[in-house]
Amino acid sequence: MNDRKDREGKGKRAPRKYLLLRLWTYLSRYRLLLFAGAAFMLLSNILSLLGPKLSGKAIDAIGIKKGGVDFERVLYYVSLMAVFYLLSAVFSYILSLLTIQLTRNVIYQMRKDVFESLLGLPVSFFDKYQTGDIISVVSYDVDTVNQSLAGDFLQILQSVITVVFSLVMMLTIAPAMVLIFAVTIPASVLMTRFVTSRSRPLYRVRSKKLGELNGFVEEMLGGQKTTRAYGREREVIDAFDGKNGTAVDANTKAEYYGTLSGPSVNFMNNISLALISIFGSLLYLYGKIGLGDVSSFVQYSRKFSGPINETANIIGELQSAFAAAERVFRLIDELPEAPDAQKAAVLTEVYGDVLFEKVNFSYEPGQPILSDFDLRAHSGWQIAIVGPTGAGKTTVINLLMRFYDAQSGAIFLDGQNIYGIRRESLRGAFSMVLQDTWLFQGTVFENLVYGNESIPMEKVVEAAKAAEIHSYIMSLPKGYDTVLSDNGVHISKGQKQLLTIARAMLSDAHMLIMDEATSNVDTRTEMQIQTAMRKLMENKTCFVIAHRLSTIRNADMILVVKGGRIIERGTHEQLLERKGFYYELYEAQFEHKS
């Protein structure tokens, strides 16, 4: 943990160095590919850089006098150039293949690290951030980093070799003319630094705005039916136009500054070429250098300044990559759930006796949700929790499953404080059926046995029949082998809910949580399921959060929660006799029968 804080601190003090070091950790995992790429790049570059020298010698062999051409020497140097350039092209092609493989490995590992980090984050993280924004990091930002990471790294290395080799060759030809670069290179560097200082914050804003746009799109597509039902298409389009315009503007500003460096540096390179041509001509006229040397120097000057121009463009791309890398590493570095206590116990035999003692909890400081909350659920009981919206019903489940931890008080399971139990062991003691059902792309059978893949087919059919979903499954084209699309979008909400109920029935868990689990099924089916589940969940503790009070009449204990406290408790008949808040809720639901 301290190491992580140190790294985050370093990232804040020197973000560019920090990001480069983090990116290097991914490249360094594939040293063999990297070194092989560097070797082929070196060979390709050196062979290519020998061309101008040979070209100059060929020009000198031609001579300036009529009939003074040494065809044998010209052919020799031209042949060498052809062989060197051909080998350079072959090595460059091999380098491209290695770069593609390196990029593939890096992007795979980075996306794997991001996803593994997501799975270890607490539920509170997903309550705070839009799903679309998170998806944007996993897809767009990781791609942005890797589009430039491996390729740009080797490109910069290639540029360094080209610049150094060209400089050495120019010094051997005409040292005096190299002084021209003492003016043009610093000017290019200053221009690049100026542009970089202004473009990087803009690329960071661009990534943020694109994430917000993705989040909005994901949210609106998920609520498309509601949008159409309320006739809000025009308002949604207008809102999208606003966010889309903001994202496009942020992208335009970033790209505008990012593309300034290339033309600016190219302008200085053209100035240096003009100066070289002038001074080279003067030195040739005074007999200080030959015509072939002038030609070679001009070619090496282009080789020398070309990589500087390319590097300026690469730096623009790297600003975008750095901005994306910040978001990627920020997600990877998000603090996971607090680790279990060092001596945390593993549940071996669960009876389902639950006790809350003076539990206090708030999602935000100063806004208490539960206050001095006490609850006792005996093993095998069905505990129903009712109350108005925002009373803290779901919070009770969140604390019991340790999706959140209470600020004070204690929660016990079979006499053990749950904060002394391993989370995986604790959560494995429960099965859940939620109002927001979740199915994945796979067969009906695979969805039903999720987490219990060894269950035989006859048990699956038995559970499906008990959940009143077997007949529907058999009406599907391939029955239990029918593949459901993503989240089961082509089946109704009620059918999805029945499938998740059947899945819960197949669980080995000793306790069951049902949060509005039958809200999408009809009353007749709901009563049949209740009867079946009471039989199947015998001797298991059940927590049922319900708004339909008719579904909890047979509960062993009904807890009425209001303002974060239990204000009433008892059986259905007992609570009606007291004519308190529960009685008012019941009368409000069934007043039409009066």
XYZ file of C-alpha atoms in Angstrom:
594
model
C 0.000 0.000 0.000
C 2.793 2.405 0.872
C 4.511 1.530 -2.386
C 1.380 2.486 -4.255
C 1.164 5.822 -2.478
C 4.806 6.488 -3.256
C 4.205 5.803 -6.936
C 1.155 8.041 -6.979
C 3.129 10.762 -5.278
C 5.914 10.476 -7.819
C 3.349 10.580 -10.567
C 2.071 13.898 -9.281
C 5.561 15.404 -8.930
C 6.889 14.278 -12.302
C 3.960 12.890 -14.321
C 5.823 12.481 -17.601
C 8.687 10.511 -16.071
C 6.208 8.523 -14.038
C 4.139 7.628 -17.100
C 7.220 6.734 -19.129
C 8.420 4.419 -16.368
C 5.008 2.775 -16.088
C 4.815 2.330 -19.862
C 8.325 0.894 -19.880
C 7.228 -1.768 -17.395
C 4.898 -3.096 -20.107
C 7.483 -2.957 -22.895
C 10.182 -4.531 -20.728
C 8.063 -7.667 -20.263
C 8.793 -8.480 -23.896
C 12.521 -7.731 -23.962
C 13.271 -10.385 -26.585
C 10.860 -8.827 -29.081
C 12.073 -5.362 -28.153
C 15.760 -6.187 -28.561
C 15.103 -8.088 -31.796
C 13.203 -5.082 -33.105
C 16.024 -2.755 -32.057
C 18.590 -5.005 -33.811
C 16.668 -5.091 -37.111
C 16.008 -1.376 -36.835
C 19.734 -0.741 -36.318
C 20.699 -2.876 -39.320
C 18.038 -1.309 -41.518
C 19.090 2.197 -40.528
C 22.823 1.718 -40.947
C 22.408 0.164 -44.395
C 20.095 2.995 -45.406
C 22.458 5.644 -44.010
C 25.386 4.336 -46.049
C 23.478 5.261 -49.207
C 24.292 9.004 -49.257
C 28.030 8.320 -48.832
C 27.980 5.860 -51.719
C 25.900 8.299 -53.749
C 28.553 10.990 -53.255
C 31.321 8.648 -54.348
C 29.313 7.724 -57.450
C 28.895 11.414 -58.298
C 32.642 12.000 -57.876
C 33.273 9.029 -60.183
C 31.168 10.711 -62.855
C 33.372 13.806 -62.788
C 32.575 17.202 -64.299
C 34.632 16.948 -67.469
C 33.246 15.508 -70.692
C 34.255 11.867 -71.097
C 35.646 11.672 -67.578
C 33.134 9.120 -66.298
C 34.543 6.051 -64.553
C 31.681 3.672 -65.393
C 33.184 0.785 -63.450
C 33.348 2.787 -60.214
C 29.877 4.299 -60.782
C 28.378 0.843 -61.366
C 30.165 -0.501 -58.280
C 28.807 2.201 -55.977
C 25.315 2.091 -57.506
C 25.215 -1.707 -57.121
C 26.240 -1.411 -53.470
C 23.507 1.187 -52.933
C 20.899 -1.117 -54.491
C 21.960 -4.075 -52.313
C 22.067 -1.958 -49.142
C 18.674 -0.368 -49.791
C 17.117 -3.759 -50.593
C 18.458 -5.306 -47.379
C 17.338 -2.210 -45.475
C 13.796 -2.651 -46.829
C 13.740 -6.352 -45.847
C 14.958 -5.588 -42.313
C 12.426 -2.754 -42.073
C 9.619 -5.164 -43.019
C 10.731 -7.648 -40.346
C 10.832 -4.753 -37.875
C 7.204 -3.905 -38.750
C 6.125 -7.503 -38.020
C 7.946 -7.475 -34.677
C 6.379 -4.124 -33.790
C 2.881 -5.450 -34.524
C 3.499 -8.470 -32.280
C 4.950 -6.287 -29.526
C 1.980 -3.921 -29.663
C -0.414 -6.864 -29.591
C 1.209 -8.285 -26.453
C 1.309 -4.944 -24.674
C -2.320 -4.024 -25.423
C -3.449 -7.487 -24.290
C -1.568 -7.216 -20.998
C -2.629 -3.631 -20.310
C -6.298 -4.336 -20.938
C -6.021 -7.486 -18.797
C -4.531 -5.430 -15.938
C -7.307 -2.838 -16.222
C -10.050 -5.471 -16.154
C -8.495 -7.367 -13.245
C -8.248 -4.087 -11.350
C -11.933 -3.408 -12.027
C -12.938 -6.779 -10.614
C -11.062 -6.029 -7.396
C -12.612 -2.591 -6.830
C -15.256 -2.011 -4.177
C -18.905 -1.588 -5.152
C -18.677 2.067 -4.103
C -16.427 2.768 -7.115
C -19.106 1.636 -9.578
C -21.713 3.656 -7.693
C -19.669 6.819 -8.366
C -18.605 6.443 -12.002
C -20.591 5.980 -15.200
C -20.283 2.607 -16.882
C -19.697 4.280 -20.242
C -16.757 6.270 -18.900
C -15.159 3.105 -17.508
C -15.692 1.309 -20.828
C -14.057 4.272 -22.571
C -10.905 3.712 -20.519
C -10.875 -0.050 -21.185
C -11.326 0.358 -24.935
C -10.481 3.826 -26.282
C -7.774 4.932 -23.838
C -5.920 1.599 -23.872
C -5.989 1.645 -27.690
C -4.728 5.238 -27.747
C -1.782 4.335 -25.518
C -0.823 1.297 -27.540
C -1.226 2.866 -30.973
C 1.865 4.933 -30.240
C 3.625 3.027 -27.463
C 5.682 0.298 -29.167
C 5.874 1.979 -32.581
C 6.844 5.385 -31.237
C 9.406 3.911 -28.860
C 11.249 2.186 -31.712
C 10.732 5.223 -33.936
C 12.424 7.478 -31.401
C 15.278 5.000 -31.050
C 15.591 4.906 -34.837
C 15.617 8.697 -34.937
C 18.430 8.858 -32.379
C 20.574 6.437 -34.407
C 19.868 8.305 -37.640
C 20.684 11.693 -36.127
C 23.933 10.507 -34.501
C 25.137 8.596 -37.581
C 24.238 11.494 -39.907
C 25.996 13.979 -37.631
C 29.176 11.892 -37.588
C 29.140 11.557 -41.368
C 28.588 15.312 -41.830
C 31.487 16.060 -39.485
C 33.756 13.862 -41.610
C 32.645 15.685 -44.776
C 32.511 19.389 -43.778
C 32.663 20.241 -40.053
C 32.165 23.954 -40.694
C 28.738 23.484 -42.260
C 27.508 21.542 -39.212
C 27.498 24.872 -37.348
C 24.335 25.760 -39.276
C 22.443 23.298 -37.060
C 23.599 25.163 -33.963
C 20.964 27.747 -34.886
C 18.175 25.714 -36.481
C 18.059 22.798 -34.008
C 17.633 24.933 -30.841
C 14.897 26.871 -32.643
C 13.127 23.595 -33.474
C 13.442 22.351 -29.870
C 12.011 25.594 -28.479
C 9.073 25.429 -30.865
C 8.380 21.801 -29.924
C 8.495 22.527 -26.193
C 6.162 25.493 -26.636
C 3.607 23.412 -28.528
C 3.915 20.445 -26.139
C 3.314 22.554 -23.043
C -0.003 23.696 -24.493
C -1.184 20.502 -26.156
C -0.851 17.992 -23.326
C -3.525 19.520 -21.030
C -5.818 19.679 -24.050
C -5.358 15.977 -24.782
C -6.226 15.257 -21.148
C -9.447 17.251 -21.523
C -10.184 15.421 -24.785
C -9.975 11.998 -23.095
C -12.222 13.198 -20.287
C -14.864 14.615 -22.633
C -14.884 11.489 -24.789
C -15.400 9.427 -21.635
C -18.352 11.634 -20.647
C -19.811 11.289 -24.137
C -19.519 7.485 -24.010
C -21.153 7.473 -20.588
C -24.065 9.552 -21.876
C -24.543 7.328 -24.945
C -24.484 4.153 -22.813
C -27.018 5.674 -20.419
C -29.397 6.876 -23.140
C -29.290 3.626 -25.129
C -30.086 1.712 -21.946
C -33.189 3.880 -21.419
C -34.336 4.041 -25.045
C -37.829 2.696 -24.362
C -38.418 5.231 -21.592
C -37.146 8.018 -23.837
C -39.621 7.081 -26.554
C -42.482 6.509 -24.133
C -42.087 10.065 -22.812
C -41.439 11.554 -26.234
C -38.040 12.942 -25.203
C -36.165 12.076 -28.395
C -35.572 15.727 -29.335
C -34.310 16.609 -25.851
C -31.955 13.599 -25.839
C -30.658 14.522 -29.305
C -30.083 18.106 -28.158
C -28.253 16.906 -25.055
C -26.140 14.573 -27.204
C -25.384 17.416 -29.609
C -24.134 19.487 -26.688
C -21.865 16.749 -25.339
C -20.784 15.726 -28.832
C -19.937 19.338 -29.657
C -17.926 19.685 -26.459
C -16.002 16.479 -27.211
C -15.356 17.529 -30.817
C -14.204 20.992 -29.707
C -11.831 19.447 -27.164
C -10.485 17.107 -29.864
C -10.086 19.993 -32.342
C -8.165 22.147 -29.880
C -5.868 19.264 -28.935
C -5.213 18.307 -32.550
C -4.714 21.958 -33.552
C -1.857 22.453 -31.110
C -0.598 18.915 -31.653
C -0.170 19.466 -35.402
C 1.644 22.797 -35.055
C 4.952 21.208 -34.138
C 5.407 19.283 -37.406
C 5.065 22.225 -39.843
C 7.083 24.505 -37.540
C 10.011 22.101 -37.354
C 9.740 21.351 -41.060
C 10.025 25.082 -41.780
C 13.264 25.280 -39.776
C 14.578 22.202 -41.593
C 13.950 23.864 -44.940
C 15.780 26.967 -43.717
C 18.764 24.787 -42.738
C 18.703 23.085 -46.158
C 18.785 26.453 -47.914
C 21.734 27.588 -45.772
C 23.568 24.295 -46.413
C 23.065 24.681 -50.160
C 24.488 28.238 -50.073
C 27.517 27.455 -47.890
C 28.149 24.141 -49.673
C 28.257 25.941 -53.005
C 30.743 28.495 -51.665
C 33.026 25.762 -50.247
C 32.876 23.905 -53.564
C 33.781 27.048 -55.506
C 36.804 27.592 -53.270
C 37.838 23.956 -53.694
C 37.352 22.992 -50.055
C 35.049 20.053 -50.807
C 34.037 18.025 -53.848
C 30.678 17.976 -55.627
C 29.990 14.466 -54.325
C 30.647 15.664 -50.762
C 28.151 18.495 -51.217
C 25.567 15.983 -52.448
C 26.296 13.589 -49.564
C 26.146 16.409 -46.994
C 22.770 17.603 -48.326
C 21.394 14.053 -48.121
C 22.750 13.552 -44.614
C 21.325 16.901 -43.575
C 17.907 15.632 -44.659
C 18.529 12.397 -42.796
C 19.593 14.460 -39.797
C 16.665 16.887 -39.778
C 14.012 14.374 -40.930
C 13.949 12.398 -37.664
C 13.790 15.634 -35.708
C 10.704 16.572 -37.689
C 9.255 13.077 -37.198
C 10.031 13.197 -33.486
C 8.155 16.481 -33.241
C 5.108 14.773 -34.752
C 5.602 11.765 -32.473
C 5.712 14.059 -29.450
C 2.289 15.361 -30.508
C 1.007 11.777 -30.626
C 2.628 11.032 -27.274
C 0.705 13.877 -25.629
C -2.500 12.078 -26.553
C -1.009 8.780 -25.359
C 0.110 10.335 -22.051
C -3.345 11.790 -21.422
C -4.915 8.370 -22.096
C -2.234 6.624 -20.002
C -3.081 8.848 -17.028
C -6.673 7.607 -17.120
C -5.607 3.984 -17.628
C -3.103 3.989 -14.763
C -5.469 5.926 -12.522
C -7.964 3.099 -12.979
C -5.321 0.408 -12.452
C -4.127 2.221 -9.313
C -7.592 2.616 -7.801
C -7.473 1.185 -4.312
C -9.146 -2.241 -4.227
C -11.342 -3.454 -1.433
C -9.503 -3.321 1.870
C -7.782 -6.664 2.406
C -9.263 -9.186 4.794
C -7.903 -9.242 8.318
C -4.675 -11.252 8.575
C -6.334 -13.957 10.627
C -9.733 -13.772 8.903
C -11.679 -17.000 9.213
C -13.124 -19.154 6.455
C -16.732 -20.211 6.931
C -17.065 -23.980 6.940
C -20.581 -24.635 8.193
C -23.167 -21.850 7.983
C -26.394 -21.916 9.994
C -27.592 -18.419 9.024
C -28.002 -16.716 12.407
C -27.515 -12.959 11.764
C -27.188 -10.142 14.281
C -26.786 -6.362 13.764
C -25.735 -4.430 16.889
C -25.973 -0.626 16.945
C -24.764 -0.284 13.359
C -24.204 3.229 12.011
C -23.546 3.884 8.336
C -23.535 6.718 5.818
C -22.509 6.822 2.154
C -21.545 10.484 2.487
C -20.205 12.157 5.654
C -22.927 13.920 7.592
C -25.747 12.073 5.816
C -26.562 9.017 7.991
C -28.474 6.153 6.377
C -28.576 3.724 9.324
C -28.449 4.906 12.937
C -28.079 2.556 15.929
C -29.523 -0.192 13.741
C -30.339 -3.498 15.502
C -31.523 -6.673 13.768
C -31.756 -10.330 14.733
C -32.464 -13.044 12.152
C -32.619 -16.605 13.440
C -31.372 -19.471 11.313
C -33.959 -20.651 8.792
C -36.158 -17.578 9.167
C -37.581 -15.513 6.340
C -36.913 -11.889 7.224
C -38.818 -9.266 5.242
C -37.648 -5.646 5.197
C -40.141 -2.987 4.137
C -40.293 0.756 4.276
C -40.397 3.906 2.168
C -37.839 4.650 -0.545
C -34.491 5.709 0.909
C -35.225 4.175 4.313
C -32.058 2.037 4.172
C -33.462 -1.358 3.149
C -30.889 -2.162 0.457
C -28.156 -0.684 2.645
C -28.781 -3.474 5.151
C -27.976 -6.010 2.420
C -24.915 -4.031 1.265
C -23.518 -4.129 4.801
C -24.375 -7.792 5.320
C -22.541 -8.748 2.100
C -19.712 -6.328 2.944
C -20.134 -4.364 -0.255
C -19.762 -1.478 2.186
C -18.406 -1.474 5.735
C -20.216 0.173 8.629
C -18.625 3.155 10.352
C -19.465 1.725 13.779
C -21.311 -1.146 15.382
C -20.958 -4.836 14.683
C -22.549 -7.474 12.445
C -22.375 -11.160 13.385
C -22.990 -14.328 11.393
C -23.363 -17.443 13.539
C -21.680 -15.571 16.386
C -18.665 -14.473 14.298
C -18.034 -10.814 13.508
C -18.247 -10.609 9.716
C -15.211 -8.268 9.673
C -13.214 -11.241 10.876
C -14.446 -13.463 8.023
C -12.914 -13.602 4.563
C -15.135 -11.699 2.122
C -15.088 -14.501 -0.444
C -16.212 -16.974 2.206
C -18.881 -14.592 3.534
C -20.354 -13.800 0.134
C -20.270 -17.455 -0.825
C -22.740 -18.084 1.996
C -25.389 -16.056 0.133
C -27.237 -16.343 -3.129
C -28.933 -13.242 -4.512
C -31.905 -12.443 -6.714
C -32.111 -8.749 -7.517
C -34.643 -6.540 -9.240
C -31.986 -5.667 -11.827
C -31.476 -9.091 -13.342
C -28.187 -10.083 -14.966
C -27.738 -12.716 -17.637
C -24.687 -13.172 -19.846
C -24.225 -14.320 -23.431
C -24.349 -18.075 -23.215
C -26.838 -20.938 -23.176
C -29.811 -21.030 -20.830
C -28.169 -23.968 -19.047
C -24.886 -22.056 -18.576
C -26.781 -19.105 -17.085
C -28.682 -21.332 -14.673
C -25.612 -23.194 -13.363
C -23.461 -20.047 -13.113
C -21.127 -20.612 -10.162
C -22.270 -24.253 -9.814
C -21.228 -25.815 -13.113
C -21.205 -29.379 -11.774
C -24.980 -29.494 -11.141
C -26.657 -32.297 -13.154
C -29.347 -31.560 -15.711
C -32.179 -33.121 -13.703
C -31.550 -30.695 -10.822
C -31.580 -27.773 -13.249
C -34.902 -28.885 -14.707
C -36.345 -29.332 -11.198
C -35.350 -25.770 -10.251
C -36.696 -24.366 -13.527
C -40.035 -26.082 -12.941
C -40.194 -24.724 -9.406
C -39.479 -21.226 -10.754
C -42.262 -21.618 -13.344
C -39.826 -21.098 -16.256
C -39.355 -24.670 -17.556
C -42.226 -24.481 -20.065
C -40.873 -21.259 -21.531
C -37.364 -22.717 -21.823
C -38.713 -25.758 -23.670
C -40.493 -23.449 -26.132
C -37.156 -21.940 -27.168
C -35.534 -23.268 -30.392
C -32.936 -25.409 -28.609
C -34.427 -25.592 -25.132
C -31.771 -25.390 -22.432
C -29.079 -25.170 -25.139
C -30.546 -21.967 -26.591
C -27.960 -19.172 -26.580
C -29.124 -15.974 -24.915
C -27.867 -12.712 -26.351
C -26.101 -10.115 -24.205
C -28.090 -9.772 -20.952
C -30.945 -11.748 -22.481
C -32.325 -8.761 -24.357
C -34.683 -10.840 -26.509
C -36.660 -12.210 -23.549
C -38.964 -10.318 -21.194
C -37.944 -8.896 -17.835
C -40.259 -11.328 -16.085
C -38.681 -14.306 -17.845
C -35.197 -13.052 -17.009
C -36.232 -12.706 -13.382
C -37.572 -16.252 -13.298
C -34.263 -17.518 -14.714
C -32.297 -15.747 -11.975
C -34.656 -17.158 -9.353
C -34.039 -20.671 -10.716
C -30.297 -19.941 -10.577
C -30.612 -18.960 -6.906
C -32.509 -22.167 -6.170
C -29.551 -24.161 -7.520
C -27.065 -22.394 -5.300
C -25.327 -24.205 -2.459
C -25.519 -21.046 -0.367
C -27.094 -21.268 3.088
C -28.714 -17.841 2.915
C -30.802 -16.081 0.281
C -31.242 -12.382 -0.474
C -34.186 -11.266 -2.595
C -34.340 -7.564 -3.457
C -37.654 -6.920 -5.218
C -36.990 -10.262 -6.900
C -40.534 -10.854 -8.153
C -41.457 -7.326 -9.160
C -41.611 -8.220 -12.875
C -43.835 -11.310 -12.658
C -47.586 -11.588 -12.337
C -49.235 -12.173 -8.968
C -50.284 -15.781 -9.706
C -46.775 -16.810 -10.766
C -45.337 -14.926 -7.824
C -47.429 -16.886 -5.328
C -46.430 -20.184 -6.972
C -42.758 -19.224 -6.755
C -43.116 -18.169 -3.133
C -44.542 -21.563 -2.223
C -41.829 -23.392 -4.177
C -39.048 -21.301 -2.722
C -40.245 -21.775 0.845
C -39.912 -25.501 0.317
C -36.560 -25.364 -1.483
C -35.038 -22.833 0.937
C -36.087 -24.751 4.016
C -33.648 -24.312 6.919
C -31.995 -21.394 5.100
C -32.120 -17.784 6.244
C -33.848 -15.520 3.708
C -33.770 -11.719 3.531
C -36.562 -10.314 1.382
C -36.824 -6.638 0.441
C -40.277 -6.009 -0.929
C -42.701 -3.237 -1.794
C -45.541 -5.647 -2.523
C -46.677 -6.459 0.997
C -48.801 -9.354 -0.266
C -45.603 -11.297 -1.002
C -44.339 -11.266 2.587
C -47.418 -12.340 4.543
C -45.760 -15.632 5.481
C -42.480 -14.077 6.608
C -41.298 -15.180 10.052
C -40.370 -11.582 10.840
C -41.183 -8.312 9.103
C -38.962 -5.328 9.852
C -40.357 -1.886 9.085
C -37.482 0.508 8.388
C -37.857 4.265 8.325
C -35.177 6.906 8.604
C -32.470 4.289 9.059
C -34.122 2.699 12.106
C -36.425 -0.249 12.687
C -39.623 1.331 13.913
C -41.749 -1.835 13.926
C -41.159 -5.570 13.870
C -43.374 -8.646 13.993
C -45.408 -10.964 11.797
C -47.861 -9.702 9.211
C -50.854 -10.231 11.514
C -49.134 -8.660 14.533
C -48.192 -5.523 12.601
C -51.686 -5.109 11.220
C -53.145 -5.389 14.720
C -50.881 -2.561 15.952
C -52.237 -0.252 13.219
C -48.904 1.570 12.951
C -46.800 2.540 9.955
C -46.959 -0.971 8.423
C -50.743 -0.870 8.668
C -50.722 2.467 6.805
C -48.512 1.008 4.061
C -50.760 -2.017 3.736
C -53.940 0.059 3.640
C -52.403 2.337 1.004
C -51.751 -0.683 -1.254
C -55.083 -2.376 -0.715
C -57.431 0.541 -0.078
C -59.205 -0.207 -3.345
C -60.463 -3.432 -1.722
C -62.036 -1.571 1.191
